[in-house]
Amino acid sequence: MSNPEQIKHAIEIRTTKPFTDQKPGTSGLRKPTKTFKANQYFENFIQAYFDDLTETMNGKPPTLVVGGDGRHFVRESAQIIIQMAAANNIKKLLVARDAKMSTPAVSCVIRKYGTDGGIVLTASHNPGGIDNDFGVKFNIANGGPAPEAVTNSVYDKSRQLTNIRLCPTLTNIDLLTLGKHTYEIEGRSIPFEIEIIDSVDDYVQFMKEIFDFDKIRNLLNGEKGKFPIMINALSGVMGPYVLRIFHQELNAKNAVTVKNCENLEDFGGHHPDPNLTYAHELVEDMEHGDYEFGAAFDGDGDRNMILGKGGFFVTPCDSLAVLAANLNVIPYFQKHGIHGYARSMPTSGAVDRVAAKNQKLLYEVPTGWKFFGNLMDSKLISICGEESFGTGSDHIREKDGMWAVLAWLSLLANIDRSVEKILHAHWNTYGRNFFTRYDYEEIDGPGPFSMLKKLEQMCMSNELVNKSFNTPYGNKQYTIKIMDDFHYQDPVDGSYTEKQGIRIIFTDGSRLVFRLSGTGARGATVRLYVDSYENNPSTYTKDAQEMLRPLVSLGLEIAQLEEFTGRDKPTVIT
Ligand code: G16
């Protein structure tokens, strides 16, 4: 253990003005980068968190993990956290080298070293750079995102904050060299420790315990010949993990083509959201190249998109269902067993059918990974996922893009070497849930809120229940069975969450869901989710957009979306 400086660092108490808008959304606090950098906005939020932590830890000095997705302001903000942690009685910080650590790796490290939580410096799939977004997320000791009770408490503190504490002389800590340092801080009974860690090592080690790397190596380069795949990291934090796993550990440089694996502060101008719109480079590579499998990750590596040969798109809802149905090929689940499954409410019911067939419990939670944590801690579920390109298991408490890719490669190694054939076999067994999501992003003004209000009123009055609608497409008639505003009571701790999205459920089981995104940093983003089940095999190969057009048009009509938002088409269709 080195002790580079013998001086005692003094604590400064700096006055500040509270902000009223530091309420975390679906996943942490996300704002324009410039907002975080001005007027001690970032410092205030961190101080509110430290105040809350001091209270909940009853004064016991905590150990925390710090890492981020490499976007602009991550390095600088990590240095600020170090200065503030020293002054707020934090015992030790485990900081990722260069402050770069994927969100799943943060969860892995928190659990591996048994820390009291962590701070994740990311706005995830939101674009990065000085003119884009920054974000901060707090994770708890189970490795998962802080539940609402914690974020609400931090928010309450942020509104009353009058000063921040920091050690201003603790500057320019070397974040590039691995090692431990201790610092003496005036007024503290224990020294302050920092350890710079290589999170890639810890994470890769864990993946090797979960998956059969020999089998995946054999798939990529074995007796059946080369299995070419394409991985695109969209210039997010996943680059080093991709290179280490595919080129070093699996030694498959000739089979695995990688793109955008250099982590850039502005993600190279990419919108690091792995969907068909923003990851179009991968889509084009798959359409024109000779790759059997393709995947992309978001900025912080918790989201994934899976494509098959020719650009065959696996919806995240189907990905969850297919993985759930085949977990038995993965060594981790052979060892730990398979509990139930869970999905977020807007995610299609594809996994529900797997649960029914396998006689497993299925939990439906609000949007947000934080709602899966208690279910995993209580061993009620083994796998969960969301339509928003998040898939994961109880190996950690975050969704995990690389885990999903390695899980898919395990299926391809064990079941069939074609993504498309695996999907067709799945639909032939369970039927197909057609799913789409329409996003209307960054809408200014009150329109989206008024639209939701009107839908809430329709729920309360029950005025549309039992009403039938014809649509301009096809000759199918839809009758509304239930219209409600989704609420959830956590079965483990009883916590209650309401107003989580308007659901319109039809008599044939089809669903429309409306909600406002909780991750945008500008204006309001409306999401319309459409899910419809078919068990006629002649429909399975049909185009989802074509199949769902009647329901989409009905949804737009019921919500009067264009009238309220002024938008006649979505920004993104998934
Ligand atoms: C976050 C959350 C996810 C959520 C997604 C979309 O993902 O972690 O649980 O499904 O946002 O949320 P919304 O619809 O409110 O925008 P990420 O990858 O951005 O952290």
Coordinates of C-alpha atoms and ligand atoms in Angstrom, one line a residue:
M1 CA 0.0 0.0 0.0
S2 CA 1.6 3.3 -1.0
N3 CA 1.2 6.5 0.9
P4 CA 2.3 9.1 -1.6
E5 CA 1.6 12.2 0.4
Q6 CA 2.3 12.6 4.1
I7 CA 0.3 15.8 4.4
K8 CA -3.1 15.9 6.0
H9 CA -5.8 17.1 3.7
A10 CA -8.2 19.7 5.1
I11 CA -12.0 19.5 4.7
E12 CA -13.7 22.5 3.2
I13 CA -17.4 23.2 3.7
R14 CA -18.7 25.1 0.8
T15 CA -22.1 26.8 0.7
T16 CA -24.4 25.9 -2.0
K17 CA -28.0 26.5 -3.2
P18 CA -30.3 23.5 -3.5
F19 CA -31.8 22.5 -6.9
T20 CA -35.4 21.4 -7.2
D21 CA -35.0 19.2 -10.2
Q22 CA -32.7 16.5 -9.0
K23 CA -35.3 13.7 -9.0
P24 CA -33.8 10.6 -10.6
G25 CA -35.9 9.0 -13.4
T26 CA -36.1 5.4 -14.6
S27 CA -32.4 5.0 -14.2
G28 CA -30.6 7.7 -12.3
L29 CA -30.4 11.4 -12.9
R30 CA -29.9 12.4 -16.6
K31 CA -29.4 16.0 -17.7
P32 CA -27.5 17.9 -20.3
T33 CA -23.8 17.7 -19.6
K34 CA -23.6 21.5 -19.3
T35 CA -26.2 21.4 -16.5
F36 CA -24.1 18.9 -14.5
K37 CA -21.0 21.0 -15.0
A38 CA -22.5 24.4 -13.9
N39 CA -23.2 25.8 -10.5
Q40 CA -22.0 22.8 -8.5
Y41 CA -25.0 20.8 -9.9
F42 CA -23.1 17.6 -9.9
E43 CA -21.5 18.3 -6.5
N44 CA -24.9 18.9 -5.0
F45 CA -26.3 15.6 -6.2
I46 CA -23.3 13.7 -4.9
Q47 CA -23.5 15.5 -1.5
A48 CA -27.2 14.6 -1.2
Y49 CA -26.3 11.0 -1.8
F50 CA -23.4 11.0 0.7
D51 CA -25.7 12.6 3.3
D52 CA -28.3 9.9 2.7
L53 CA -25.6 7.2 2.9
T54 CA -24.3 8.5 6.1
E55 CA -27.8 8.3 7.6
T56 CA -28.5 4.8 6.3
M57 CA -25.1 3.4 7.3
N58 CA -25.6 4.8 10.8
G59 CA -22.2 6.5 10.5
K60 CA -20.3 3.4 9.5
P61 CA -17.8 4.5 6.8
P62 CA -18.8 2.9 3.5
T63 CA -16.8 1.4 0.7
L64 CA -18.0 2.3 -2.8
V65 CA -17.2 1.5 -6.4
V66 CA -16.9 4.3 -8.9
G67 CA -16.9 3.9 -12.7
G68 CA -18.5 5.4 -15.8
D69 CA -19.1 4.9 -19.5
G70 CA -16.2 7.1 -20.7
R71 CA -18.4 10.0 -21.9
H72 CA -17.4 13.6 -21.5
F73 CA -17.1 14.7 -17.8
V74 CA -16.6 11.1 -16.5
R75 CA -13.0 11.5 -15.6
E76 CA -13.5 15.0 -14.2
S77 CA -16.5 13.9 -12.1
A78 CA -14.6 10.9 -10.8
Q79 CA -12.0 13.3 -9.4
I80 CA -14.7 15.4 -7.8
I81 CA -16.2 12.3 -6.2
I82 CA -12.8 11.4 -4.8
Q83 CA -12.5 14.9 -3.2
M84 CA -16.0 14.7 -1.8
A85 CA -15.7 11.1 -0.6
A86 CA -12.6 12.0 1.4
A87 CA -14.6 14.7 3.2
N88 CA -17.7 12.6 3.7
N89 CA -16.2 9.8 5.8
I90 CA -16.2 7.3 2.9
K91 CA -13.8 4.6 4.0
K92 CA -12.6 3.5 0.6
L93 CA -13.3 4.0 -3.2
L94 CA -12.7 1.2 -5.7
V95 CA -12.2 3.3 -8.8
A96 CA -12.1 1.8 -12.3
R97 CA -8.9 2.5 -14.3
D98 CA -9.4 5.8 -16.2
A99 CA -12.8 5.8 -14.4
K100 CA -14.2 3.5 -17.2
M101 CA -16.3 0.6 -16.2
S102 CA -19.4 -0.9 -17.8
T103 CA -22.6 -0.8 -15.7
P104 CA -22.7 -4.6 -15.5
A105 CA -19.1 -4.6 -14.4
V106 CA -19.9 -2.2 -11.6
S107 CA -22.6 -4.6 -10.4
C108 CA -20.1 -7.5 -10.7
V109 CA -17.4 -5.6 -8.7
I110 CA -19.8 -4.5 -6.0
R111 CA -20.9 -8.1 -5.4
K112 CA -17.5 -9.6 -5.7
Y113 CA -15.8 -7.3 -3.2
G114 CA -18.9 -6.9 -1.0
T115 CA -18.9 -3.1 -1.1
D116 CA -21.8 -1.0 0.2
G117 CA -22.7 0.2 -3.3
G118 CA -21.4 2.3 -6.1
I119 CA -21.7 5.4 -8.2
V120 CA -22.2 4.9 -12.0
L121 CA -21.3 7.9 -14.1
T122 CA -23.5 7.3 -17.2
A123 CA -26.5 8.5 -19.1
S124 CA -26.4 5.0 -20.7
H125 CA -27.9 5.1 -24.2
N126 CA -28.2 8.9 -24.3
P127 CA -25.7 10.6 -26.6
G128 CA -22.5 11.9 -24.9
G129 CA -20.3 15.0 -25.2
I130 CA -20.5 18.6 -24.0
D131 CA -23.6 19.3 -26.0
N132 CA -25.4 16.1 -25.0
D133 CA -26.1 14.2 -21.8
F134 CA -24.5 13.1 -18.6
G135 CA -25.9 11.0 -15.8
V136 CA -25.4 9.6 -12.4
K137 CA -26.8 6.5 -10.9
F138 CA -26.4 5.0 -7.4
N139 CA -26.2 1.3 -6.9
I140 CA -26.8 -0.5 -3.6
A141 CA -25.0 -3.3 -1.9
N142 CA -26.7 -6.0 -3.9
G143 CA -25.1 -4.5 -7.0
G144 CA -28.3 -3.2 -8.5
P145 CA -29.8 0.3 -9.1
A146 CA -31.0 2.0 -6.0
P147 CA -34.8 1.4 -5.4
E148 CA -37.2 4.3 -5.3
A149 CA -37.1 4.5 -1.5
V150 CA -33.4 5.4 -1.8
T151 CA -33.6 7.8 -4.8
N152 CA -36.6 9.6 -3.3
S153 CA -34.7 10.1 -0.1
V154 CA -31.6 11.4 -2.0
Y155 CA -34.0 13.7 -3.9
D156 CA -35.5 15.0 -0.6
K157 CA -32.0 15.8 0.7
S158 CA -31.0 17.5 -2.6
R159 CA -33.9 20.0 -2.1
Q160 CA -32.7 21.1 1.3
L161 CA -28.9 21.1 0.7
T162 CA -27.0 24.1 2.0
N163 CA -23.4 23.0 1.8
I164 CA -21.1 20.5 0.2
R165 CA -18.0 19.0 1.8
L166 CA -14.8 18.3 -0.1
C167 CA -11.0 18.1 0.2
P168 CA -9.8 20.6 -2.4
T169 CA -6.1 19.6 -2.1
L170 CA -6.8 16.0 -3.1
T171 CA -6.3 16.8 -6.8
N172 CA -5.3 15.0 -10.0
I173 CA -5.3 11.5 -8.6
D174 CA -3.6 9.1 -11.1
L175 CA -6.5 7.0 -12.3
L176 CA -4.4 5.2 -14.9
T177 CA -2.1 3.2 -12.7
L178 CA -3.5 0.2 -10.8
G179 CA -2.8 0.3 -7.1
K180 CA -3.8 1.4 -3.6
H181 CA -3.3 4.7 -1.9
T182 CA -4.2 6.0 1.5
Y183 CA -4.6 9.7 2.5
E184 CA -4.8 11.3 5.9
I185 CA -7.8 13.7 6.2
E186 CA -8.1 16.3 9.0
G187 CA -10.8 15.5 11.4
R188 CA -11.2 11.8 10.3
S189 CA -10.4 9.0 12.6
I190 CA -9.5 6.6 9.8
P191 CA -7.5 7.3 6.6
F192 CA -9.2 7.5 3.2
E193 CA -8.3 4.8 0.8
I194 CA -8.5 4.6 -3.0
E195 CA -7.8 1.5 -5.1
I196 CA -7.6 1.8 -8.8
I197 CA -8.9 -1.5 -10.3
D198 CA -9.1 -3.2 -13.6
S199 CA -12.8 -4.0 -13.9
V200 CA -12.3 -5.9 -17.2
D201 CA -10.3 -8.6 -15.3
D202 CA -13.0 -9.1 -12.7
Y203 CA -15.8 -9.1 -15.2
V204 CA -14.1 -11.5 -17.7
Q205 CA -13.2 -13.9 -14.9
F206 CA -16.9 -14.0 -13.9
M207 CA -18.1 -14.6 -17.5
K208 CA -15.7 -17.6 -17.7
E209 CA -17.3 -19.1 -14.7
I210 CA -20.8 -18.6 -16.1
F211 CA -20.3 -19.8 -19.7
D212 CA -18.5 -22.7 -21.4
F213 CA -15.8 -20.7 -23.2
D214 CA -14.4 -23.8 -24.8
K215 CA -17.7 -24.5 -26.5
I216 CA -18.0 -20.9 -27.7
R217 CA -14.4 -21.0 -29.0
N218 CA -15.3 -24.2 -30.8
L219 CA -18.4 -22.6 -32.3
L220 CA -16.4 -19.6 -33.6
N221 CA -13.5 -21.7 -34.9
G222 CA -14.1 -25.4 -34.5
E223 CA -14.4 -28.5 -36.5
K224 CA -17.5 -27.2 -38.3
G225 CA -15.5 -24.3 -39.7
K226 CA -15.5 -20.6 -39.0
F227 CA -18.6 -18.9 -37.6
P228 CA -18.1 -15.3 -38.6
I229 CA -19.7 -12.7 -36.3
M230 CA -19.8 -8.9 -36.1
I231 CA -19.7 -6.9 -32.8
N232 CA -20.2 -3.2 -32.7
A233 CA -19.5 -1.3 -29.5
L234 CA -20.8 2.0 -30.8
S235 CA -17.7 3.7 -29.3
G236 CA -19.1 3.1 -25.8
V237 CA -17.4 1.6 -22.8
M238 CA -17.6 -2.0 -24.1
G239 CA -14.7 -1.9 -26.5
P240 CA -12.0 -3.2 -24.0
Y241 CA -14.4 -6.0 -22.9
V242 CA -15.1 -7.0 -26.5
L243 CA -11.5 -7.1 -27.5
R244 CA -10.5 -9.0 -24.3
I245 CA -13.2 -11.6 -24.6
F246 CA -13.3 -12.2 -28.3
H247 CA -9.8 -11.6 -29.4
Q248 CA -7.8 -12.7 -26.3
E249 CA -9.9 -15.2 -24.2
L250 CA -11.6 -16.8 -27.2
N251 CA -8.7 -16.3 -29.5
A252 CA -11.1 -15.7 -32.4
K253 CA -9.7 -12.7 -34.2
N254 CA -10.3 -14.3 -37.5
A255 CA -14.0 -15.1 -36.8
V256 CA -15.0 -12.0 -34.9
T257 CA -15.0 -8.7 -36.7
V258 CA -15.2 -5.7 -34.3
K259 CA -16.2 -2.1 -34.9
N260 CA -16.1 1.1 -32.8
C261 CA -14.2 -0.5 -29.9
E262 CA -12.4 2.7 -29.0
N263 CA -14.3 4.4 -26.2
L264 CA -14.7 8.0 -27.1
E265 CA -15.9 11.0 -25.0
D266 CA -18.7 11.8 -27.5
F267 CA -19.1 8.1 -28.6
G268 CA -17.7 9.3 -32.0
G269 CA -21.0 11.0 -32.6
H270 CA -22.9 7.8 -32.3
H271 CA -26.2 7.7 -30.5
P272 CA -25.1 4.7 -28.4
D273 CA -28.5 3.0 -28.4
P274 CA -28.4 -0.5 -29.9
N275 CA -31.7 -0.4 -31.9
L276 CA -32.5 -0.7 -35.6
T277 CA -32.3 3.1 -36.1
Y278 CA -29.2 4.1 -34.1
A279 CA -27.2 0.9 -34.7
H280 CA -27.9 1.0 -38.5
E281 CA -24.2 0.4 -39.2
L282 CA -24.5 -3.0 -37.7
V283 CA -27.8 -3.6 -39.5
E284 CA -26.1 -2.7 -42.9
D285 CA -23.0 -4.9 -42.1
M286 CA -25.3 -7.8 -41.4
E287 CA -27.4 -7.2 -44.5
H288 CA -24.4 -7.0 -46.8
G289 CA -21.7 -9.0 -45.0
D290 CA -21.4 -12.7 -44.5
Y291 CA -21.9 -12.8 -40.8
E292 CA -23.9 -15.5 -38.9
F293 CA -24.5 -13.3 -35.8
G294 CA -24.3 -9.6 -35.0
A295 CA -24.5 -7.6 -31.8
A296 CA -24.3 -4.1 -30.6
F297 CA -24.1 -2.5 -27.1
D298 CA -25.1 0.8 -25.7
G299 CA -22.8 3.4 -24.1
D300 CA -22.5 1.7 -20.7
G301 CA -22.8 -1.9 -21.9
D302 CA -26.0 -2.9 -20.3
R303 CA -28.1 -3.0 -23.4
N304 CA -27.7 -5.3 -26.4
M305 CA -29.2 -5.9 -29.8
I306 CA -29.0 -9.3 -31.4
L307 CA -29.2 -9.9 -35.2
G308 CA -29.0 -13.1 -37.2
K309 CA -27.6 -13.7 -40.7
G310 CA -28.8 -11.1 -43.3
G311 CA -29.9 -8.7 -40.5
F312 CA -32.6 -11.0 -39.1
F313 CA -33.8 -9.0 -36.1
V314 CA -34.4 -10.7 -32.7
T315 CA -36.7 -8.4 -30.7
P316 CA -35.6 -8.0 -27.1
C317 CA -38.9 -9.6 -26.1
D318 CA -38.2 -12.7 -28.1
S319 CA -34.6 -12.7 -27.1
L320 CA -35.7 -12.9 -23.4
A321 CA -38.2 -15.7 -24.2
V322 CA -35.7 -17.8 -26.3
L323 CA -33.0 -17.5 -23.6
A324 CA -35.5 -18.3 -20.9
A325 CA -36.5 -21.5 -22.8
N326 CA -32.9 -22.6 -23.2
L327 CA -31.1 -21.6 -20.0
N328 CA -30.2 -25.2 -19.3
V329 CA -27.4 -25.1 -21.9
I330 CA -25.5 -22.6 -19.8
P331 CA -23.2 -24.0 -17.0
Y332 CA -24.2 -21.3 -14.5
F333 CA -27.9 -22.4 -14.6
Q334 CA -26.9 -26.1 -14.5
K335 CA -25.2 -25.3 -11.3
H336 CA -27.6 -22.8 -9.7
G337 CA -30.9 -24.0 -11.0
I338 CA -33.6 -22.0 -12.7
H339 CA -36.1 -20.1 -10.7
G340 CA -38.8 -17.9 -12.2
Y341 CA -38.8 -15.3 -15.0
A342 CA -39.7 -11.6 -15.1
R343 CA -40.3 -8.9 -17.6
S344 CA -41.2 -5.2 -17.5
M345 CA -44.9 -4.5 -18.1
P346 CA -44.5 -3.1 -21.7
T347 CA -42.4 -6.1 -22.7
S348 CA -44.3 -8.6 -24.8
G349 CA -45.9 -11.7 -23.3
A350 CA -43.5 -14.1 -25.2
V351 CA -41.7 -15.1 -22.0
D352 CA -45.0 -15.6 -20.2
R353 CA -45.6 -18.6 -22.6
V354 CA -42.3 -20.1 -21.7
A355 CA -43.1 -19.7 -18.0
A356 CA -46.5 -21.4 -18.5
K357 CA -44.9 -24.4 -20.4
N358 CA -42.0 -24.8 -17.9
Q359 CA -44.3 -24.2 -14.9
K360 CA -42.3 -21.3 -13.7
L361 CA -43.5 -18.1 -12.0
L362 CA -43.6 -15.0 -14.1
Y363 CA -43.4 -11.5 -12.6
E364 CA -44.5 -8.4 -14.4
V365 CA -42.8 -5.2 -13.0
P366 CA -42.8 -1.6 -14.0
T367 CA -40.2 -0.3 -16.5
G368 CA -36.8 -0.1 -14.8
W369 CA -34.2 -2.7 -13.8
K370 CA -34.4 -1.6 -10.2
F371 CA -37.7 -3.5 -9.9
F372 CA -36.0 -6.9 -10.6
G373 CA -33.5 -6.6 -7.7
N374 CA -35.7 -7.9 -4.8
L375 CA -37.0 -10.8 -7.0
M376 CA -33.4 -11.9 -7.7
D377 CA -32.2 -11.4 -4.2
S378 CA -35.1 -13.6 -3.0
K379 CA -34.3 -16.3 -5.6
L380 CA -37.8 -15.8 -7.2
I381 CA -36.3 -15.3 -10.7
S382 CA -33.3 -16.3 -12.6
I383 CA -33.7 -14.3 -15.8
C384 CA -35.4 -11.1 -16.7
G385 CA -35.6 -8.6 -19.5
E386 CA -37.1 -5.5 -21.0
E387 CA -38.3 -4.5 -24.5
S388 CA -35.7 -1.6 -24.2
F389 CA -32.9 -4.0 -25.2
G390 CA -32.1 -5.1 -21.7
T391 CA -31.5 -8.8 -20.8
G392 CA -29.9 -10.3 -17.8
S393 CA -29.9 -12.9 -15.1
D394 CA -29.3 -13.2 -11.4
H395 CA -25.5 -13.4 -11.8
I396 CA -25.5 -9.7 -11.2
R397 CA -28.2 -7.0 -10.5
E398 CA -27.9 -5.0 -13.8
K399 CA -28.9 -5.9 -17.3
D400 CA -25.8 -7.2 -19.1
G401 CA -25.2 -6.8 -22.8
M402 CA -22.1 -9.1 -23.0
W403 CA -23.9 -11.7 -20.9
A404 CA -26.8 -11.7 -23.5
V405 CA -24.3 -12.1 -26.4
L406 CA -22.4 -15.0 -24.7
A407 CA -25.8 -16.6 -23.8
W408 CA -26.8 -16.4 -27.5
L409 CA -23.5 -17.8 -28.6
S410 CA -24.1 -20.7 -26.1
L411 CA -27.4 -21.4 -27.8
L412 CA -25.8 -21.3 -31.2
A413 CA -23.1 -23.7 -30.0
N414 CA -25.6 -26.1 -28.4
I415 CA -28.8 -25.9 -30.3
D416 CA -28.5 -24.7 -33.9
R417 CA -25.9 -22.5 -35.7
S418 CA -28.7 -20.3 -37.1
V419 CA -30.3 -17.5 -35.1
E420 CA -33.3 -17.5 -37.5
K421 CA -33.8 -21.2 -37.1
I422 CA -33.7 -21.0 -33.4
L423 CA -36.4 -18.3 -33.5
H424 CA -38.6 -20.3 -35.9
A425 CA -38.4 -23.4 -33.7
H426 CA -39.4 -21.2 -30.7
W427 CA -42.4 -19.8 -32.5
N428 CA -43.5 -23.2 -33.6
T429 CA -43.5 -24.3 -30.0
Y430 CA -44.9 -21.3 -28.3
G431 CA -46.6 -19.2 -31.0
R432 CA -45.4 -15.7 -31.8
N433 CA -45.9 -12.4 -30.0
F434 CA -45.6 -9.6 -32.5
F435 CA -44.2 -6.5 -30.8
T436 CA -43.3 -3.0 -31.8
R437 CA -42.5 0.3 -30.0
Y438 CA -43.0 3.7 -31.4
D439 CA -41.0 6.5 -29.8
Y440 CA -41.8 10.2 -30.2
E441 CA -38.7 11.8 -28.7
E442 CA -38.0 15.2 -27.2
I443 CA -41.4 16.8 -27.6
D444 CA -41.6 20.4 -26.2
G445 CA -44.6 21.8 -24.4
P446 CA -47.4 20.3 -22.3
G447 CA -49.0 18.1 -25.1
P448 CA -47.6 14.7 -23.9
F449 CA -48.6 15.3 -20.3
S450 CA -52.1 16.4 -21.4
M451 CA -52.4 13.3 -23.5
L452 CA -51.5 11.0 -20.6
K453 CA -53.9 12.9 -18.3
K454 CA -56.7 12.3 -20.7
L455 CA -55.8 8.6 -21.0
E456 CA -55.8 8.4 -17.2
Q457 CA -59.3 9.9 -17.1
M458 CA -60.4 7.3 -19.6
C459 CA -59.0 4.6 -17.3
M460 CA -60.9 6.0 -14.3
S461 CA -64.2 6.4 -16.1
N462 CA -64.0 2.9 -17.7
E463 CA -65.7 4.6 -20.6
L464 CA -63.9 2.5 -23.3
V465 CA -64.3 -0.9 -21.7
N466 CA -66.4 -3.3 -23.8
K467 CA -66.2 -0.8 -26.7
S468 CA -65.3 -2.3 -30.1
F469 CA -63.2 -0.6 -32.8
N470 CA -62.7 -1.3 -36.5
T471 CA -59.4 -0.1 -37.9
P472 CA -58.7 1.2 -41.4
Y473 CA -56.4 -1.8 -41.9
G474 CA -57.7 -5.3 -42.3
N475 CA -61.1 -6.4 -41.2
K476 CA -60.4 -7.3 -37.6
Q477 CA -62.4 -5.7 -34.8
Y478 CA -60.9 -5.0 -31.5
T479 CA -62.8 -4.9 -28.2
I480 CA -61.3 -3.4 -25.1
K481 CA -61.4 -5.7 -22.1
I482 CA -59.3 -3.7 -19.6
M483 CA -58.0 -0.2 -19.5
D484 CA -55.9 0.8 -16.5
D485 CA -52.9 2.7 -15.2
F486 CA -50.3 0.1 -14.2
H487 CA -49.3 -0.2 -10.6
Y488 CA -47.1 -2.6 -8.8
Q489 CA -46.6 -3.9 -5.3
D490 CA -43.2 -5.5 -4.7
P491 CA -43.9 -9.0 -3.4
V492 CA -40.8 -9.0 -1.3
D493 CA -40.8 -5.7 0.6
G494 CA -44.4 -4.5 -0.2
S495 CA -43.3 -1.2 -1.7
Y496 CA -45.9 0.3 -4.0
T497 CA -45.5 2.1 -7.3
E498 CA -48.2 3.7 -9.3
K499 CA -48.8 5.5 -12.6
Q500 CA -46.4 3.2 -14.5
G501 CA -48.1 3.3 -17.9
I502 CA -51.6 3.2 -19.4
R503 CA -52.5 -0.3 -20.5
I504 CA -55.3 -1.1 -23.0
I505 CA -55.9 -4.8 -23.1
F506 CA -58.2 -6.2 -25.8
T507 CA -60.3 -9.3 -25.6
D508 CA -57.9 -11.2 -27.9
G509 CA -55.0 -10.5 -25.5
S510 CA -53.4 -7.8 -27.6
R511 CA -52.1 -4.9 -25.7
L512 CA -51.4 -1.2 -26.2
V513 CA -49.3 0.6 -23.6
F514 CA -48.6 4.4 -23.4
R515 CA -46.0 5.9 -21.1
L516 CA -43.6 8.8 -20.9
S517 CA -39.9 7.9 -20.9
G518 CA -38.1 8.5 -17.6
T519 CA -34.6 8.6 -19.2
G520 CA -34.8 11.6 -21.6
A521 CA -33.0 14.8 -20.7
R522 CA -34.9 17.2 -23.0
G523 CA -38.6 17.6 -23.5
A524 CA -40.9 14.6 -23.1
T525 CA -40.6 11.3 -25.0
V526 CA -43.8 9.4 -25.6
R527 CA -43.6 5.6 -26.0
L528 CA -46.3 3.5 -27.6
Y529 CA -45.9 -0.3 -27.1
V530 CA -47.9 -2.8 -29.1
D531 CA -48.0 -6.5 -28.4
S532 CA -50.2 -9.1 -30.2
Y533 CA -50.1 -12.9 -30.1
E534 CA -50.6 -15.2 -33.0
N535 CA -50.6 -19.0 -33.0
N536 CA -51.3 -19.6 -36.7
P537 CA -47.9 -20.7 -38.1
S538 CA -48.7 -19.1 -41.5
T539 CA -48.3 -15.7 -39.8
Y540 CA -44.9 -16.3 -38.1
T541 CA -42.8 -15.1 -41.0
K542 CA -44.9 -12.0 -41.6
D543 CA -43.5 -8.5 -41.0
A544 CA -44.2 -7.2 -37.5
Q545 CA -45.0 -3.7 -38.7
E546 CA -47.5 -5.0 -41.2
M547 CA -49.1 -7.3 -38.7
L548 CA -49.4 -4.6 -36.0
R549 CA -50.5 -1.7 -38.3
P550 CA -54.2 -2.0 -37.3
L551 CA -53.4 -1.9 -33.6
V552 CA -50.9 1.0 -34.0
S553 CA -53.5 3.1 -35.8
L554 CA -56.1 2.3 -33.2
G555 CA -53.7 3.4 -30.4
L556 CA -52.9 6.6 -32.2
E557 CA -56.6 7.3 -32.6
I558 CA -57.6 6.5 -29.0
A559 CA -54.8 8.7 -27.6
Q560 CA -55.2 11.4 -30.2
L561 CA -51.5 11.4 -30.3
E562 CA -51.0 13.7 -33.2
E563 CA -53.4 16.3 -31.9
F564 CA -51.7 16.4 -28.5
T565 CA -48.1 16.1 -29.6
G566 CA -48.0 17.6 -33.1
R567 CA -46.1 14.6 -34.3
D568 CA -47.4 12.7 -37.3
K569 CA -44.7 10.1 -37.2
P570 CA -42.4 8.5 -34.6
T571 CA -38.7 9.3 -34.2
V572 CA -37.8 5.7 -33.7
I573 CA -39.6 2.5 -34.5
T574 CA -38.4 -0.7 -32.9
Ligands
G16_1 C1 -33.1 2.4 -18.6 C2 -33.5 1.5 -17.5 C3 -34.4 0.4 -18.1 C4 -35.5 1.0 -18.9 C5 -35.0 2.0 -19.9 C6 -36.0 2.7 -20.7 O1 -32.2 1.8 -19.5 O2 -32.4 0.9 -16.9 O3 -34.8 -0.4 -17.1 O4 -36.3 0.0 -19.5 O5 -34.2 2.9 -19.3 O6 -36.7 3.6 -19.8 P1 -37.6 4.7 -20.3 O7 -38.7 4.0 -21.1 O8 -38.2 5.3 -19.1 O9 -36.8 5.7 -21.1 P2 -30.7 2.4 -19.7 O10 -30.1 1.4 -20.6 O11 -30.9 3.7 -20.3 O12 -30.1 2.5 -18.3

